[in-house]
Amino acid sequence: MSANTTLKQVATRAGVAWSTASYAINGGPKPVSDETRERVLQAARELGYSSNLLARGLVTGRGTMIGVLVPEMHSHLTSYQLSGVEEAAQQLGYIIMLSVYRSEIDSALLAQRNMAARRMEGIVCLFDTAGSLNGRLDGILTGLAEMDLPFVSTCHDPIAGVETDCFLVDHEQGGYLATCHLLEMGRRAIAFAGPPHLNAGRDRLAGYHRAHDEFGLRPHEELIMAPSACIAHLGEEVGEELFSRSLRPDAVFAASDNLAAGMLRSLRRRGMSVPDDVALVGFDDNPPLCDALDPPLTSVHCPLEEIGRASVHRLIERLNDPQNWCPQIRTLPCTLTGRQSA
Amino acid sequence: MSANTTLKQVATRAGVAWSTASYAINGGPKPVSDETRERVLQAARELGYSSNLLARGLVTGRGTMIGVLVPEMHSHLTSYQLSGVEEAAQQLGYIIMLSVYRSEIDSALLAQRNMAARRMEGIVCLFDTAGSLNGRLDGILTGLAEMDLPFVSTCHDPIAGVETDCFLVDHEQGGYLATCHLLEMGRRAIAFAGPPHLNAGRDRLAGYHRAHDEFGLRPHEELIMAPSACIAHLGEEVGEELFSRSLRPDAVFAASDNLAAGMLRSLRRRGMSVPDDVALVGFDDNPPLCDALDPPLTSVHCPLEEIGRASVHRLIERLNDPQNWCPQIRTLPCTLTGRQSA
DNA sequence: CTGAAAGCGCTTACAG
DNA sequence: CTGAAAGCGCTTACAG
């Protein structure tokens, strides 16, 4: 198959006019006799013709490519969102252009220009699911808004003055879910560990509180731990502190799988068993990680692929009917993936 | 900034001819007086002009986009390779088009056509690092070869009749590295666990043997375990069998981090300590996973980002000088990431 | 140093 | 039902 065959060559071989070949191949606005169409299609097949979508886009003024901006590639959060984006795009006949901005605003702005120069139809911009980028990278959103490209963003709080579609994880509901699960197991001294300076951390904690409220309980303040980041090592530290005090929790809701992993180390060191002595629920549901822990970790699953898919659907909806578009913010619910730790 | 401004508009505003504007902006083959250039650039700035790279590609016959085919998005192996690919492409002024083929040949073939239709300059095709796709997906490579698009593939054995650049992980050397490390620690009964039906598994085992050879040792046959896949659960099973026998290993080289994680569970159940009783080395070096284990896992690191970068560099080298290109197969070495398990 | 003209591969009114 | 022509936004010989 040669990608360099042109429509003109196909037409010549089929013995028809250039435009007729186009009509036959695209089933264009003009009718073509069955016989002619067959001749053209046959010629196209023989030549391995593949029509140049870039040239078509130039004349129709509409292409089939959308840009995707991601903060980093090394996170399963990005992978899952990207997977959803790609899947939906492919299904709708679009192809995606990928650019990693490494959580740097200048890099993102440059990527936007690179995409605009290649005439993307629109852009999907992913942020950090945990919201650690929230606020810090507002400039990306305003930059996007200044171009005349339609875009949708995920996992970043909407900002004033920027009209855009936006898909978010319902961290509060996720926290609620995890806590309810532990409460329903009969646990009454449930510790929480999560970074308070992150949007996601705050929201998950809010869910934790709502669950307690509904059960008519009030968690002891000492049970709320605030590690500065979601890494295993800090989970371990938090565990050390939590389990060396007189007030012993019988469950922990860790606002991240990594934190839970560290917690597990600390519990083991003290000879406490999970879930019998202490039940444990994580957040993120990173499968290889959760399955690898001992015991495998029950964790809150974020709707990342759904967010990716929804973003693309929404973007293309807008492209197809720009008149009736208006900005929309949607928050998607989490689910609980049960394993053995709770 | 409006992406829809045309060169003609810029020229009009600057009061010069259409072609002159082009020369001024691209620093084309023709000289332009400083004054004229400044006027054009000024007009471009005012209009927020961004030249249409797609239209340029149409006339120059050369674009700035390369396609990337990946088997799946949910693996850190894909993420790391993709990260390298994106980084190198961006650095060289290219932008990448991403398509996930979900380890299905038809899907990959379709993606190839989608890319050809959008006139990619070339394609980077990633396979499964562990080589589980080897052989099963030869059709992708032959499909690629049948198009006239230059391509490079990674992590799939080259196949007869297909001339292409190819970048591979040196699994044998990785296995050698891990085993030497354990041998140098003084361990003499080193078990191996890895899937024998995978290329990577076989190669890693070969490295294990070479290391023993160099130390003048011969590992006992009973120490070589063959789980059917690299998942934690099977690692646990292998561990159960390995440590219930009379011949007790004092170290294990697990051909995957997941396997090692399962092994750890089994060791714990028997009250054996790592690394004191049994030293453990994994393979893949998946950071969040290795850091989360107890103890954190020493693991063989595959040069995935390097492979991604190298693929792009090689592809573009070829694009820049197609005459002097000839197919090249390169195998990149692994390194050992030391943590606490060995 | 500057401009008029042809052409990249396509689509789509406009005539026949 | 089929064809000749203009035009999408650009570059690049070819003349001045």
XYZ file of C-alpha atoms (C1' of nucleotides) in Angstrom:
716
model
C 0.000 0.000 0.000
C 1.356 3.339 -0.994
C 0.205 6.351 0.928
C 1.428 8.549 -1.875
C -1.104 7.684 -4.493
C -3.303 10.658 -5.287
C -6.908 10.950 -6.175
C -5.875 12.165 -9.614
C -4.048 8.919 -10.257
C -7.047 6.904 -9.173
C -9.293 8.947 -11.469
C -6.982 8.505 -14.415
C -6.833 4.780 -13.912
C -10.603 4.544 -13.588
C -11.011 6.765 -16.639
C -13.168 9.309 -14.863
C -12.812 12.903 -13.816
C -10.972 13.884 -10.754
C -14.093 15.111 -8.993
C -16.074 12.020 -9.881
C -13.474 9.905 -8.181
C -13.858 12.040 -5.080
C -17.633 11.632 -5.126
C -17.372 7.901 -5.584
C -14.937 7.448 -2.753
C -16.535 9.730 -0.203
C -20.124 9.044 -1.149
C -20.132 12.800 -1.444
C -23.062 15.151 -1.972
C -23.394 13.961 -5.540
C -24.814 10.685 -6.762
C -22.567 8.377 -8.780
C -23.689 5.444 -10.874
C -22.974 2.075 -9.377
C -20.840 1.126 -12.285
C -18.654 4.215 -12.093
C -18.285 3.885 -8.354
C -17.184 0.304 -8.697
C -14.596 1.258 -11.303
C -13.211 3.978 -9.062
C -13.150 1.815 -5.969
C -11.443 -0.924 -7.924
C -8.770 1.474 -9.163
C -8.290 2.801 -5.638
C -7.854 -0.696 -4.318
C -5.342 -1.606 -6.993
C -3.309 1.492 -6.315
C -3.581 1.121 -2.551
C -5.012 4.594 -2.422
C -5.499 6.169 0.957
C -6.987 9.611 0.836
C -4.987 12.403 2.367
C -7.012 13.500 5.377
C -4.758 16.479 5.907
C -5.517 17.852 2.450
C -9.177 17.152 2.986
C -9.105 19.025 6.243
C -7.542 21.995 4.518
C -10.462 22.357 2.172
C -13.298 21.301 4.461
C -11.955 23.368 7.308
C -12.434 20.470 9.667
C -9.990 17.831 10.725
C -10.036 14.661 12.772
C -7.324 15.188 15.309
C -7.554 16.259 18.898
C -4.707 17.205 21.182
C -4.173 15.763 24.636
C -2.042 17.496 27.238
C -0.894 15.349 30.148
C 1.110 16.433 33.199
C 3.364 13.372 33.302
C 3.557 9.845 31.975
C 4.771 7.980 35.047
C 1.516 7.888 36.906
C -1.190 5.304 36.603
C -3.623 8.179 36.936
C -2.457 9.592 33.643
C -2.415 6.170 31.997
C -6.006 5.449 32.863
C -7.347 8.799 31.806
C -5.337 8.659 28.610
C -6.621 5.193 27.920
C -10.194 6.450 28.117
C -9.397 9.435 25.937
C -7.789 7.317 23.271
C -10.554 4.765 23.285
C -13.320 7.325 22.834
C -11.392 9.273 20.215
C -10.730 6.189 18.167
C -14.328 5.128 18.396
C -15.475 8.499 17.126
C -13.042 8.541 14.220
C -10.542 10.928 15.749
C -6.891 10.398 16.420
C -5.066 11.937 19.322
C -1.915 13.981 19.512
C -0.087 13.564 22.778
C 2.040 16.087 24.590
C 3.523 15.823 28.075
C 3.895 19.110 29.892
C 5.728 17.773 32.918
C 3.604 19.911 35.218
C 5.259 23.014 33.847
C 3.217 25.857 32.587
C 5.600 27.048 29.874
C 5.847 23.578 28.542
C 2.067 23.347 28.346
C 1.786 26.694 26.608
C 4.344 25.598 24.049
C 2.495 22.353 23.490
C -0.713 24.280 22.924
C 0.956 26.282 20.189
C 2.387 23.145 18.635
C -1.083 21.683 18.525
C -2.712 24.814 17.193
C -0.112 24.944 14.425
C -1.174 21.461 13.399
C -4.797 22.490 13.510
C -6.213 20.211 16.163
C -9.983 20.473 16.401
C -9.802 20.761 20.143
C -7.782 19.898 23.202
C -8.255 17.700 26.228
C -6.131 18.870 29.113
C -5.483 16.479 31.987
C -4.316 17.595 35.387
C -3.248 15.688 38.430
C -6.132 13.647 39.793
C -5.276 14.415 43.375
C -5.546 18.086 42.603
C -1.984 18.847 43.600
C -1.693 21.011 40.510
C -4.859 22.907 41.308
C -4.240 26.619 41.312
C -0.575 26.288 40.492
C -1.281 25.837 36.818
C -4.214 28.146 36.207
C -2.174 29.719 33.434
C -2.619 26.633 31.309
C -6.367 27.031 31.379
C -6.274 30.730 30.621
C -3.755 30.056 27.858
C -6.081 27.503 26.377
C -8.996 29.893 26.633
C -7.091 32.601 24.777
C -6.662 30.418 21.740
C -9.860 29.917 19.828
C -9.595 26.152 20.258
C -12.359 24.362 22.121
C -11.031 22.420 25.074
C -12.068 20.404 28.075
C -10.113 19.917 31.258
C -10.110 17.207 33.888
C -9.248 17.101 37.543
C -8.622 20.788 37.992
C -11.061 23.110 39.661
C -12.723 25.423 37.171
C -11.337 28.940 37.329
C -13.111 32.236 37.125
C -13.371 33.812 33.714
C -12.623 30.640 31.822
C -15.599 28.982 30.228
C -14.910 25.332 29.721
C -16.163 21.826 30.130
C -14.667 20.148 33.098
C -14.724 16.619 34.504
C -13.828 15.898 38.093
C -13.467 12.958 40.452
C -15.876 13.046 43.373
C -13.281 12.724 46.091
C -15.755 13.570 48.818
C -18.054 10.743 47.795
C -15.030 8.415 47.541
C -14.064 9.255 51.104
C -17.622 8.725 52.188
C -17.731 5.332 50.506
C -14.540 4.101 52.120
C -15.555 5.282 55.555
C -19.054 3.838 55.332
C -17.544 0.507 54.427
C -15.413 0.511 57.568
C -18.272 1.740 59.690
C -20.516 -0.995 58.355
C -17.869 -3.515 59.332
C -18.443 -2.322 62.846
C -15.258 -0.315 63.203
C -15.625 2.723 65.406
C -12.150 4.150 65.783
C -11.305 4.909 62.172
C -8.173 6.881 61.505
C -7.748 9.045 58.448
C -4.460 9.808 56.720
C -4.277 12.286 53.878
C -2.518 15.471 52.815
C -4.652 18.405 53.954
C -3.132 20.853 51.483
C -4.428 18.930 48.468
C -7.967 19.426 47.237
C -8.438 15.704 47.014
C -7.161 15.218 50.545
C -9.557 17.758 51.954
C -12.506 16.374 50.023
C -11.795 12.802 51.020
C -11.634 13.898 54.624
C -14.957 15.678 54.203
C -16.462 12.408 53.012
C -14.989 10.685 56.034
C -16.759 13.171 58.247
C -20.051 12.922 56.403
C -20.053 9.159 56.865
C -19.496 9.567 60.585
C -22.259 12.124 60.760
C -24.695 9.762 59.134
C -23.810 7.127 61.680
C -24.282 9.672 64.425
C -20.614 9.444 65.380
C -17.859 11.941 65.872
C -14.322 10.781 65.125
C -11.663 11.668 67.668
C -9.430 14.469 66.489
C -6.299 12.506 67.215
C -7.276 10.052 64.526
C -6.917 12.570 61.717
C -3.378 12.412 60.398
C -1.867 14.808 57.874
C 1.137 13.451 55.991
C 2.646 16.007 53.642
C 2.598 13.752 50.570
C 1.249 10.448 49.342
C 4.306 8.230 49.510
C 4.808 4.896 51.236
C 7.500 6.182 53.519
C 5.237 8.837 54.999
C 2.467 6.303 55.420
C 4.866 4.323 57.545
C 5.681 7.350 59.693
C 2.028 8.125 60.193
C 1.438 4.518 61.187
C 4.234 4.648 63.733
C 2.699 7.632 65.393
C -0.851 6.398 65.205
C -0.184 3.014 66.757
C 2.159 4.148 69.482
C -0.543 6.154 71.227
C -3.052 5.056 73.777
C -6.002 5.649 71.509
C -5.775 2.635 69.188
C -7.671 2.793 65.892
C -9.374 -0.373 64.687
C -9.354 0.851 61.079
C -7.533 3.265 58.822
C -8.752 5.039 55.744
C -5.621 6.064 53.866
C -6.236 8.670 51.200
C -3.820 6.932 48.842
C -2.619 3.409 48.128
C 0.971 4.428 48.706
C 0.154 5.727 52.136
C -1.703 2.490 52.884
C 1.327 0.470 51.805
C 3.512 2.286 54.299
C 0.882 1.876 56.965
C 0.942 -1.838 56.347
C 4.662 -1.934 57.080
C 4.174 -0.191 60.359
C 1.296 -2.471 61.377
C 3.384 -5.510 60.569
C 6.245 -4.286 62.677
C 3.874 -4.103 65.651
C 2.499 -7.527 64.956
C -0.984 -6.293 64.248
C -2.994 -8.195 61.720
C -4.980 -6.736 58.850
C -7.962 -6.716 58.666
C -8.579 -8.416 62.020
C -6.882 -5.940 64.324
C -6.989 -3.047 61.942
C -8.990 -2.816 58.727
C -7.423 -0.758 55.970
C -8.845 0.994 52.922
C -6.724 2.833 50.381
C -7.511 5.262 47.593
C -6.672 5.164 43.849
C -6.994 1.443 43.271
C -3.727 1.015 41.440
C -4.178 -2.658 40.534
C -0.623 -4.057 40.465
C 0.096 -2.245 43.695
C -3.078 -3.243 45.545
C -2.753 -6.852 44.444
C 0.875 -7.011 45.497
C 0.363 -5.892 49.077
C -0.097 -8.263 51.981
C -2.998 -8.548 52.365
C -4.219 -7.211 49.016
C -5.611 -3.753 49.549
C -9.256 -2.737 49.394
C -9.250 0.638 47.697
C -11.432 3.410 46.327
C -11.505 3.365 42.567
C -11.571 6.707 40.736
C -13.491 6.884 37.452
C -10.438 7.824 35.434
C -11.188 6.023 32.204
C -14.736 7.315 32.352
C -13.429 10.839 32.765
C -11.193 10.387 29.754
C -14.007 9.033 27.635
C -16.484 11.627 28.806
C -14.061 14.443 28.008
C -13.720 13.356 24.427
C -17.425 12.792 23.953
C -18.160 16.191 25.342
C -15.521 17.886 23.220
C -16.779 16.323 20.037
C -20.352 17.085 20.930
C -19.299 20.687 21.126
C -17.445 20.512 17.824
C -20.517 19.093 16.143
C -22.816 21.762 17.466
C -20.869 24.783 18.622
C -23.977 26.972 18.723
C -25.722 25.082 21.452
C -22.712 24.527 23.601
C -22.401 25.922 27.059
C -19.785 25.106 29.698
C -20.529 22.179 31.901
C -18.897 20.878 35.047
C -19.443 17.239 35.857
C -18.308 15.272 38.870
C -18.098 11.505 38.518
C -18.516 9.073 41.406
C -15.955 6.605 42.760
C -16.557 2.949 43.523
C -15.010 0.623 46.060
C -12.825 -2.256 44.924
C -12.937 -4.872 47.633
C -9.857 -6.966 48.338
C -8.717 -8.473 51.611
C -7.635 -5.581 53.795
C -11.139 -4.495 54.763
C -4.378 34.296 19.511
C -6.323 33.097 16.520
C -5.156 29.997 14.746
C -7.227 30.995 11.746
C -5.244 33.947 10.555
C -3.664 33.250 7.195
C -0.412 34.271 5.672
C -2.323 36.329 3.143
C -3.830 38.425 5.923
C -0.453 38.984 7.457
C 0.962 40.030 4.103
C -1.879 42.451 3.479
C -1.452 44.026 6.863
C 2.286 44.360 6.372
C 1.732 45.715 2.884
C 3.927 43.124 1.164
C 3.350 40.262 -1.197
C 2.128 36.957 -0.003
C 5.388 35.221 -0.846
C 7.474 37.870 0.806
C 5.611 37.284 4.036
C 6.415 33.617 3.762
C 10.105 34.322 3.220
C 10.213 36.710 6.140
C 8.568 34.302 8.518
C 10.398 31.139 7.569
C 13.737 32.727 6.839
C 13.227 30.934 3.566
C 15.634 30.466 0.701
C 15.301 34.098 -0.231
C 16.790 37.084 1.533
C 14.461 39.726 2.925
C 15.458 43.206 4.039
C 15.520 43.699 7.773
C 12.908 46.365 7.543
C 10.449 44.255 5.583
C 10.980 41.284 7.856
C 10.278 43.397 10.888
C 7.082 44.720 9.356
C 5.887 41.219 8.552
C 6.793 39.825 11.949
C 5.040 42.712 13.597
C 1.890 42.115 11.591
C 2.044 38.404 12.405
C 2.348 39.185 16.078
C -0.556 41.594 16.014
C -2.763 39.093 14.259
C -1.636 36.213 16.436
C -0.620 34.387 13.300
C 0.397 30.766 13.614
C 1.404 29.179 10.368
C -0.540 26.139 9.291
C 1.938 23.299 9.465
C -0.477 20.956 7.753
C -0.692 23.167 4.683
C 3.048 23.574 4.719
C 3.464 19.825 4.854
C 1.228 19.444 1.854
C 3.485 21.546 -0.316
C 6.871 20.595 1.111
C 5.958 16.935 1.159
C 7.276 16.624 4.665
C 5.461 16.890 7.948
C 6.343 16.903 11.600
C 4.215 14.183 13.070
C 5.104 10.635 13.947
C 2.740 7.882 14.961
C 3.141 5.715 18.024
C 1.439 2.355 18.375
C 1.229 0.939 21.894
C -0.175 -2.424 22.981
C -1.978 -1.135 26.070
C -2.020 1.854 28.372
C -2.308 0.166 31.748
C 1.272 -0.955 32.067
C 4.132 1.018 33.473
C 6.208 -0.521 30.703
C 4.186 1.338 28.107
C 4.205 4.551 30.121
C 7.953 4.635 30.385
C 8.617 3.872 26.758
C 5.998 6.383 25.699
C 7.508 8.984 27.945
C 10.850 8.565 26.218
C 9.251 8.679 22.790
C 7.355 11.859 23.563
C 10.362 13.548 25.077
C 12.620 12.879 22.114
C 9.946 13.781 19.581
C 9.223 17.075 21.260
C 12.892 17.882 21.472
C 13.324 17.251 17.757
C 10.327 19.363 16.779
C 7.946 16.510 16.126
C 4.628 15.794 17.697
C 3.301 12.317 18.305
C 0.049 10.687 17.395
C -0.958 7.953 19.792
C -2.926 4.818 19.098
C -3.564 1.884 21.420
C -3.930 -1.453 19.682
C -4.864 -3.491 22.732
C -2.579 -6.307 21.668
C -4.838 -7.039 18.733
C -3.494 -7.284 15.280
C -6.529 -5.949 13.438
C -6.660 -2.989 15.705
C -3.005 -2.253 14.974
C -3.529 -2.576 11.244
C -6.419 -0.154 11.405
C -4.359 2.288 13.427
C -1.614 2.095 10.829
C -4.066 3.095 8.129
C -5.404 5.920 10.270
C -1.906 7.208 10.661
C -0.995 6.816 7.032
C -4.133 8.735 6.088
C -2.906 11.608 8.215
C 0.493 11.401 6.642
C 2.712 10.598 9.576
C 6.387 10.718 8.648
C 7.006 7.438 10.353
C 5.819 5.119 13.060
C 7.210 3.840 16.330
C 5.629 0.540 17.278
C 5.936 -0.627 20.866
C 5.414 -4.220 21.929
C 5.263 -5.847 25.286
C 8.588 -5.539 27.039
C 8.451 -9.052 28.413
C 8.100 -10.365 24.902
C 4.774 -12.042 25.568
C 3.565 -10.660 22.253
C 6.570 -11.979 20.378
C 5.533 -14.063 17.449
C 1.848 -13.636 18.104
C 1.791 -10.233 16.461
C 4.210 -10.632 13.571
C 1.441 -9.397 11.317
C 1.790 -5.906 12.691
C 5.374 -5.740 11.596
C 4.678 -7.113 8.147
C 1.719 -4.753 7.841
C 3.960 -1.856 8.711
C 6.537 -3.015 6.211
C 3.954 -3.161 3.435
C 3.142 0.486 3.791
C 5.893 2.734 2.554
C 6.175 4.386 5.955
C 9.471 4.161 7.799
C 9.059 2.591 11.200
C 10.978 1.310 14.171
C 9.835 -1.321 16.622
C 10.736 -2.061 20.209
C 10.716 -5.155 22.354
C 9.764 -7.593 19.633
C 12.196 -9.938 18.015
C 12.984 -8.913 14.460
C 11.268 -11.116 11.923
C 12.539 -12.515 8.682
C 11.844 -10.487 5.573
C 11.084 -7.294 7.432
C 13.816 -4.713 7.347
C 13.494 -2.403 10.285
C 15.224 -0.684 13.126
C 14.608 -2.426 16.372
C 15.394 -1.690 19.996
C 15.405 -4.396 22.622
C 15.938 -4.828 26.335
C 18.897 -7.013 27.210
C 17.016 -9.424 29.429
C 19.898 -11.859 29.561
C 22.234 -9.213 30.906
C 19.543 -8.112 33.363
C 19.276 -11.643 34.682
C 23.028 -11.851 34.899
C 23.178 -8.598 36.847
C 20.583 -9.680 39.393
C 22.178 -13.056 39.925
C 25.695 -11.679 40.254
C 24.434 -9.310 42.891
C 23.052 -12.182 44.934
C 26.149 -14.275 44.359
C 28.346 -11.420 45.478
C 26.298 -11.208 48.657
C 27.486 -14.718 49.320
C 24.231 -16.478 48.514
C 24.725 -19.908 47.031
C 21.245 -21.383 46.773
C 19.548 -18.886 44.512
C 16.128 -19.777 43.215
C 14.788 -18.434 39.948
C 11.138 -17.803 39.161
C 10.034 -16.795 35.706
C 7.713 -17.837 32.890
C 9.670 -20.108 30.562
C 7.388 -19.551 27.586
C 8.214 -15.845 27.400
C 11.302 -14.652 25.589
C 12.158 -12.404 28.458
C 11.742 -15.239 30.943
C 14.067 -17.479 29.010
C 16.665 -14.768 28.541
C 16.629 -13.772 32.186
C 17.136 -17.396 33.122
C 20.038 -17.588 30.699
C 21.618 -14.657 32.491
C 21.065 -16.428 35.773
C 22.979 -19.394 34.431
C 25.790 -17.323 32.997
C 26.335 -15.681 36.371
C 26.553 -19.077 38.037
C 28.963 -20.268 35.370
C 31.242 -17.342 35.989
C 31.282 -18.167 39.674
C 32.024 -21.774 38.842
C 28.699 -22.887 40.308
C 25.835 -24.989 39.090
C 22.397 -24.169 40.446
C 20.288 -27.078 41.588
C 17.515 -27.881 39.123
C 14.887 -27.800 41.825
C 15.557 -24.103 42.282
C 14.276 -23.165 38.847
C 10.583 -22.403 39.093
C 8.283 -21.770 36.157
C 5.109 -19.829 36.991
C 2.841 -19.400 33.991
C 2.472 -15.644 34.311
C 3.924 -12.676 36.151
C 1.265 -11.999 38.740
C 1.557 -11.704 42.510
C -0.694 -14.637 43.186
C 1.496 -17.024 41.232
C 4.575 -15.680 42.953
C 2.961 -16.678 46.203
C 2.276 -20.186 44.935
C 5.826 -20.589 43.754
C 7.040 -19.400 47.130
C 4.865 -21.953 48.927
C 6.363 -24.742 46.923
C 9.918 -23.480 47.082
C 10.017 -23.054 50.842
C 8.206 -26.223 51.778
C 10.948 -28.416 50.385
C 14.088 -29.659 52.045
C 16.366 -27.708 49.760
C 16.007 -24.205 51.149
C 17.112 -21.290 48.943
C 18.887 -18.378 50.604
C 17.921 -16.050 47.780
C 15.373 -15.672 45.005
C 15.666 -13.908 41.709
C 12.099 -13.279 40.582
C 11.781 -12.374 36.914
C 9.147 -9.757 37.720
C 8.250 -7.414 40.568
C 4.770 -8.877 40.793
C 6.173 -12.340 41.262
C 8.505 -11.009 43.930
C 5.578 -9.381 45.732
C 3.797 -12.707 45.967
C 6.977 -14.398 47.074
C 7.242 -11.886 49.877
C 3.814 -12.895 51.138
C 4.794 -16.516 51.231
C 8.066 -15.790 53.023
C 6.248 -13.744 55.602
C 3.787 -16.507 56.293
C 6.701 -18.798 57.127
C 8.307 -16.206 59.318
C 11.366 -15.852 57.150
C 13.006 -12.475 57.031
C 14.117 -10.625 53.933
C 16.946 -10.125 53.168
C 18.504 -11.925 56.139
C 17.064 -15.385 55.605
C 16.289 -14.950 51.970
C 17.503 -12.153 49.717
C 15.126 -11.140 46.943
C 15.622 -9.369 43.635
C 12.783 -8.477 41.270
C 12.640 -7.369 37.662
C 11.037 -4.284 36.034
C 11.671 -1.757 38.770
C 8.149 -0.408 38.918
C 8.841 2.379 41.416
C 5.548 2.759 43.323
C 5.342 -1.002 43.625
C 8.937 -1.626 44.689
C 8.816 1.198 47.213
C 5.550 -0.037 48.663
C 6.710 -3.554 49.438
C 8.078 -4.659 52.790
C 10.994 -4.494 52.586
C 11.275 -2.258 49.507
C 12.331 -4.402 46.591
C 15.700 -4.376 44.873
C 14.917 -4.758 41.200
C 16.390 -4.841 37.725
C 15.641 -1.665 35.838
C 14.903 -1.925 32.104
C 16.041 0.953 29.867
C 12.520 1.762 28.727
C 12.751 5.517 28.433
C 16.075 5.117 26.671
C 14.476 2.727 24.213
C 11.704 5.211 23.555
C 14.127 8.043 22.989
C 16.465 5.965 20.877
C 13.615 4.817 18.656
C 12.623 8.347 17.820
C 16.178 9.492 17.244
C 16.784 6.581 14.947
C 13.552 7.121 13.034
C 14.271 10.773 12.438
C 17.845 10.052 11.485
C 16.410 7.808 8.817
C 13.916 10.434 7.682
C 16.693 12.955 7.334
C 18.888 10.709 5.274
C 16.891 7.861 3.779
C 19.646 6.970 1.314
C 22.166 5.928 3.889
C 19.800 4.074 6.121
C 20.084 0.414 6.795
C 18.210 -1.645 9.372
C 19.769 -1.811 12.783
C 19.048 -3.928 15.824
C 20.185 -2.565 19.132
C 20.001 -4.162 22.542
C 20.166 -1.854 25.559
C 21.501 -2.909 28.952
C 19.618 -3.031 32.254
C 20.805 -1.637 35.569
C 20.145 -2.687 39.130
C 18.123 -0.458 41.423
C 19.138 -1.303 44.961
C 16.560 -1.141 47.741
C 16.363 -3.199 50.895
C 15.436 -6.704 49.818
C 18.931 -7.659 48.640
C 15.276 42.606 -2.559
C 10.131 41.860 -4.131
C 6.114 39.906 -6.683
C 3.071 36.919 -9.826
C 2.190 32.191 -10.681
C 2.035 27.307 -10.264
C 1.122 23.532 -7.522
C 0.696 20.234 -3.029
C -4.100 16.805 -2.662
C -8.263 17.516 -1.892
C -13.835 19.193 -1.953
C -17.636 21.448 -3.736
C -20.574 24.682 -5.857
C -21.480 25.429 -10.784
C -22.564 24.003 -15.467
C -23.618 20.621 -18.685
C -24.996 11.254 -13.758
C -20.304 13.591 -15.128
C -16.751 17.279 -15.716
C -14.121 21.909 -15.510
C -12.880 25.310 -12.211
C -12.022 27.663 -8.004
C -10.066 27.538 -3.687
C -8.243 25.666 1.254
C -3.094 27.839 3.246
C 1.029 27.295 2.118
C 6.187 27.122 -0.560
C 9.170 27.830 -4.195
C 11.137 28.207 -8.637
C 10.807 31.970 -12.013
C 10.907 36.765 -13.453
C 11.611 41.437 -12.552
